[in-house]
Tab-separated table of C-alpha atoms in Angstrom:
chain	number	residue	atom	x	y	z
X	1	GLN	CA	22.024	18.473	70.776
X	2	GLN	CA	23.136	21.651	72.502
X	3	GLN	CA	19.619	22.782	73.347
X	4	VAL	CA	18.011	23.102	76.706
X	5	LYS	CA	14.225	22.934	76.520
X	6	GLN	CA	12.344	24.768	79.240
X	7	SER	CA	8.660	24.646	80.131
X	8	PRO	CA	6.225	26.164	80.744
X	9	GLN	CA	6.744	29.484	79.008
X	10	SER	CA	4.621	31.208	81.639
X	11	LEU	CA	3.217	30.200	85.001
X	12	ILE	CA	0.663	31.728	87.348
X	13	VAL	CA	0.642	30.522	90.938
X	14	GLN	CA	-1.282	31.618	93.991
X	15	LYS	CA	0.638	32.945	96.973
X	16	GLY	CA	1.744	30.054	99.139
X	17	GLY	CA	1.595	27.549	96.293
X	18	ILE	CA	4.366	25.535	94.671
X	19	SER	CA	5.912	26.732	91.411
X	20	ILE	CA	7.482	24.056	89.229
X	21	ILE	CA	9.609	24.749	86.152
X	22	ASN	CA	11.061	21.955	84.058
X	23	CYS	CA	14.072	21.672	81.787
X	24	ALA	CA	15.373	18.908	79.558
X	25	TYR	CA	18.652	18.450	77.725
X	26	GLU	CA	20.161	15.964	75.311
X	27	ASN	CA	23.909	16.416	75.482
X	28	THR	CA	25.408	14.203	78.190
X	29	ALA	CA	28.528	16.390	78.212
X	30	PHE	CA	26.670	18.929	80.345
X	31	ASP	CA	27.905	18.723	83.925
X	32	TYR	CA	26.632	21.820	85.680
X	33	PHE	CA	23.052	23.084	85.812
X	34	PRO	CA	22.385	26.557	87.234
X	35	TRP	CA	19.104	28.388	87.542
X	36	TYR	CA	18.944	32.154	87.173
X	37	GLN	CA	16.286	34.614	88.311
X	38	GLN	CA	15.779	37.796	86.329
X	39	PHE	CA	13.638	40.796	87.219
X	40	PRO	CA	12.562	43.214	84.462
X	41	GLY	CA	15.391	45.459	83.295
X	42	LYS	CA	17.984	43.667	85.436
X	43	GLY	CA	20.695	41.130	84.781
X	44	PRO	CA	20.072	37.477	85.668
X	45	ALA	CA	21.124	36.490	89.180
X	46	LEU	CA	22.295	33.018	90.078
X	47	LEU	CA	19.639	31.356	92.203
X	48	ILE	CA	20.779	27.782	92.744
X	49	ALA	CA	22.857	25.221	90.854
X	50	ILE	CA	23.443	21.487	90.810
X	51	ARG	CA	25.950	18.995	89.440
X	52	PRO	CA	24.873	15.551	88.183
X	53	ASP	CA	26.380	13.648	91.118
X	54	VAL	CA	23.403	14.593	93.318
X	55	SER	CA	19.684	14.186	92.681
X	56	GLU	CA	18.436	17.105	94.726
X	57	LYS	CA	19.686	20.372	96.156
X	58	LYS	CA	17.728	22.642	98.449
X	59	GLU	CA	18.379	26.244	99.418
X	60	GLY	CA	15.629	27.800	101.479
X	61	ARG	CA	12.385	27.671	99.492
X	62	PHE	CA	14.179	26.712	96.271
X	63	THR	CA	14.904	23.099	95.314
X	64	ILE	CA	16.480	21.609	92.207
X	65	SER	CA	15.534	18.039	91.363
X	66	PHE	CA	17.830	16.289	88.918
X	67	ASN	CA	17.119	13.087	86.965
X	68	LYS	CA	20.296	12.082	85.175
X	69	SER	CA	18.835	9.071	83.358
X	70	ALA	CA	15.950	11.123	81.979
X	71	LYS	CA	18.204	14.125	81.308
X	72	GLN	CA	15.767	16.395	83.082
X	73	PHE	CA	15.977	18.845	85.930
X	74	SER	CA	13.426	21.065	87.582
X	75	LEU	CA	13.125	24.021	89.916
X	76	HIS	CA	10.577	23.923	92.723
X	77	ILE	CA	9.681	27.097	94.592
X	78	MET	CA	7.858	26.290	97.793
X	79	ASP	CA	5.506	28.764	99.490
X	80	SER	CA	5.688	31.042	96.435
X	81	GLN	CA	5.536	34.762	97.194
X	82	PRO	CA	4.635	37.780	95.032
X	83	GLY	CA	8.289	38.833	95.298
X	84	ASP	CA	9.221	35.646	93.430
X	85	SER	CA	7.478	37.010	90.337
X	86	ALA	CA	10.256	37.089	87.762
X	87	THR	CA	11.587	35.233	84.751
X	88	TYR	CA	13.520	32.064	85.522
X	89	PHE	CA	16.117	30.561	83.216
X	90	CYS	CA	17.611	27.135	83.438
X	91	ALA	CA	21.016	26.589	81.904
X	92	ALA	CA	23.527	23.865	81.259
X	93	LEU	CA	27.298	24.069	81.124
X	94	GLY	CA	29.714	21.558	79.788
X	95	ALA	CA	32.762	20.904	77.694
X	96	TRP	CA	32.324	19.811	74.153
X	97	GLY	CA	34.080	20.519	70.921
X	98	GLY	CA	34.997	24.133	70.434
X	99	SER	CA	32.419	25.524	72.846
X	100	GLN	CA	34.078	24.427	76.013
X	101	GLY	CA	32.589	25.988	79.069
X	102	ASN	CA	29.727	27.841	77.421
X	103	LEU	CA	26.363	28.122	79.098
X	104	ILE	CA	23.325	27.084	77.096
X	105	PHE	CA	20.131	28.727	78.309
X	106	GLY	CA	16.537	27.686	78.167
X	107	LYS	CA	14.120	30.277	76.793
X	108	GLY	CA	12.826	31.229	80.224
X	109	THR	CA	9.641	30.946	82.281
X	110	LYS	CA	7.754	34.029	83.366
X	111	LEU	CA	6.385	33.374	86.836
X	112	SER	CA	3.577	35.460	88.298
X	113	VAL	CA	2.597	34.856	91.907
X	114	LYS	CA	-0.858	36.228	92.709
X	115	PRO	CA	-1.520	37.567	96.214
W	1	ASP	CA	32.198	46.625	96.363
W	2	GLY	CA	32.859	43.632	94.159
W	3	GLY	CA	30.923	43.024	91.021
W	4	ILE	CA	30.335	43.595	87.355
W	5	THR	CA	29.428	47.002	86.031
W	6	GLN	CA	28.028	47.855	82.624
W	7	SER	CA	27.628	51.266	81.127
W	8	PRO	CA	25.647	52.986	79.954
W	9	LYS	CA	22.349	51.570	81.208
W	10	TYR	CA	20.507	52.911	78.171
W	11	LEU	CA	22.018	53.675	74.787
W	12	PHE	CA	20.456	55.097	71.666
W	13	ARG	CA	22.089	54.804	68.301
W	14	LYS	CA	21.305	56.038	64.843
W	15	GLU	CA	21.445	53.569	62.017
W	16	GLY	CA	24.922	53.347	60.517
W	17	GLN	CA	26.743	54.229	63.726
W	18	ASN	CA	29.068	52.041	65.724
W	19	VAL	CA	28.627	52.035	69.505
W	20	THR	CA	30.717	50.545	72.293
W	21	LEU	CA	29.268	49.014	75.440
W	22	SER	CA	31.444	48.911	78.528
W	23	CYS	CA	31.873	45.966	80.888
W	24	GLU	CA	34.180	46.039	83.912
W	25	GLN	CA	34.653	43.504	86.689
W	26	ASN	CA	36.698	43.601	89.874
W	27	LEU	CA	36.168	39.963	90.796
W	28	ASN	CA	39.552	38.891	89.425
W	29	HIS	CA	37.762	36.568	87.011
W	30	ASP	CA	39.664	35.222	84.025
W	31	ALA	CA	36.651	34.580	81.792
W	32	MET	CA	34.233	37.169	80.466
W	33	TYR	CA	31.218	36.917	78.172
W	34	TRP	CA	28.760	38.982	76.171
W	35	TYR	CA	25.171	37.873	75.659
W	36	ARG	CA	22.259	39.317	73.784
W	37	GLN	CA	18.700	38.996	75.102
W	38	ASP	CA	15.603	39.600	73.010
W	39	PRO	CA	12.021	39.580	74.363
W	40	GLY	CA	10.780	36.078	75.004
W	41	GLN	CA	14.164	34.591	74.200
W	42	GLY	CA	16.908	33.061	76.224
W	43	LEU	CA	20.389	34.489	76.265
W	44	ARG	CA	22.510	34.072	73.164
W	45	LEU	CA	26.288	34.183	73.330
W	46	ILE	CA	28.007	36.841	71.226
W	47	TYR	CA	31.671	36.582	72.245
W	48	TYR	CA	33.655	35.176	75.117
W	49	SER	CA	37.169	35.508	76.453
W	50	GLN	CA	38.887	32.945	78.615
W	51	ILE	CA	42.007	35.011	79.196
W	52	VAL	CA	43.495	38.412	78.479
W	53	ASN	CA	44.337	39.054	74.818
W	54	ASP	CA	42.241	36.124	73.665
W	55	PHE	CA	38.582	35.886	72.669
W	56	GLN	CA	36.331	33.579	70.687
W	57	LYS	CA	33.170	34.014	68.663
W	58	GLY	CA	29.953	32.766	70.143
W	59	ASP	CA	26.767	31.803	68.347
W	60	ILE	CA	25.856	35.256	66.995
W	61	ALA	CA	29.145	37.159	66.544
W	62	GLU	CA	28.356	38.710	63.160
W	63	GLY	CA	28.213	42.502	63.372
W	64	TYR	CA	29.968	42.639	66.747
W	65	SER	CA	33.586	43.016	67.851
W	66	VAL	CA	35.367	42.834	71.201
W	67	SER	CA	38.761	43.363	72.783
W	68	ARG	CA	40.342	42.041	75.971
W	69	GLU	CA	43.390	44.152	76.675
W	70	LYS	CA	42.928	44.083	80.458
W	71	LYS	CA	41.654	41.355	82.735
W	72	GLU	CA	39.037	43.687	84.190
W	73	SER	CA	37.563	44.978	80.953
W	74	PHE	CA	35.745	43.421	78.001
W	75	PRO	CA	34.122	46.104	75.807
W	76	LEU	CA	31.684	45.179	73.061
W	77	THR	CA	31.329	47.201	69.859
W	78	VAL	CA	28.092	46.936	67.953
W	79	THR	CA	28.961	47.823	64.383
W	80	SER	CA	26.790	49.141	61.603
W	81	ALA	CA	26.982	45.655	60.070
W	82	GLN	CA	24.680	44.320	62.803
W	83	LYS	CA	21.289	44.391	61.086
W	84	ASN	CA	19.056	44.223	64.127
W	85	PRO	CA	21.000	45.592	67.097
W	86	THR	CA	18.104	46.698	69.303
W	87	ALA	CA	18.304	44.373	72.318
W	88	PHE	CA	19.314	44.022	75.948
W	89	TYR	CA	23.041	43.276	76.240
W	90	LEU	CA	24.441	41.390	79.196
W	91	CYS	CA	28.020	40.957	80.262
W	92	ALA	CA	29.089	38.110	82.541
W	93	SER	CA	32.248	36.798	84.120
W	94	SER	CA	33.447	33.629	85.811
W	95	ILE	CA	36.549	32.446	87.617
W	96	ASP	CA	37.302	30.294	84.606
W	97	HIS	CA	35.358	28.937	81.668
W	98	THR	CA	34.079	25.927	83.601
W	99	ASP	CA	32.651	27.840	86.553
W	100	THR	CA	29.524	29.758	87.475
W	101	GLN	CA	28.858	32.905	85.462
W	102	TYR	CA	27.793	36.109	87.174
W	103	PHE	CA	25.979	38.803	85.248
W	104	GLY	CA	26.134	42.562	85.151
W	105	PRO	CA	23.027	44.793	85.178
W	106	GLY	CA	22.806	45.058	81.389
W	107	THR	CA	22.703	47.773	78.719
W	108	ARG	CA	19.580	48.381	76.684
W	109	LEU	CA	20.490	49.453	73.171
W	110	THR	CA	17.897	51.037	70.932
W	111	VAL	CA	18.505	51.896	67.300
W	112	LEU	CA	16.519	54.908	66.154
């Protein structure tokens, strides 16, 4: 119930294409959904985040789509660039039981953007 | 410069030794966290602290210990009881436990 399932595990996209990464959750206590970008050997960096009161949030080429009824959310990267090649993690944060405020991460998606 | 620093960047340990990983933040955040990352895996929570002098076990606390004597610092000790300590260790902090977490650059620990 505390899992966040992320897919695909890896993704290859041509430069200029759209990259789409999907996540699903079960626990309705989650109320904050961030996406992190991680380059090899570096710490994850917050990319964009959304709360369940909105269905979409856009920041530059990055968009989160959120479907509360389906308990799914996705990251869309428009006009993907080779510099976007990284591992992306979705996460969910919420208050439940004794784990109040802890982030639950998906297993990550390794994105490769081919020039 | 505000942020989270971790040291060292690389750490090598012999089996049977304890090692301590440093994490410092100057963001005035109350909450701090330690995660472990293994290849192909997400991040797993080791310990977290919501306030000075208080900390809680995460999902994989066995073989690890922490302290939170100062708001800015949250060191992690990997003890000899941790059977498979080779991993990438990440420290994070947030304003409070309900807010966005920001990560440090990580420490790669290798057991020889």
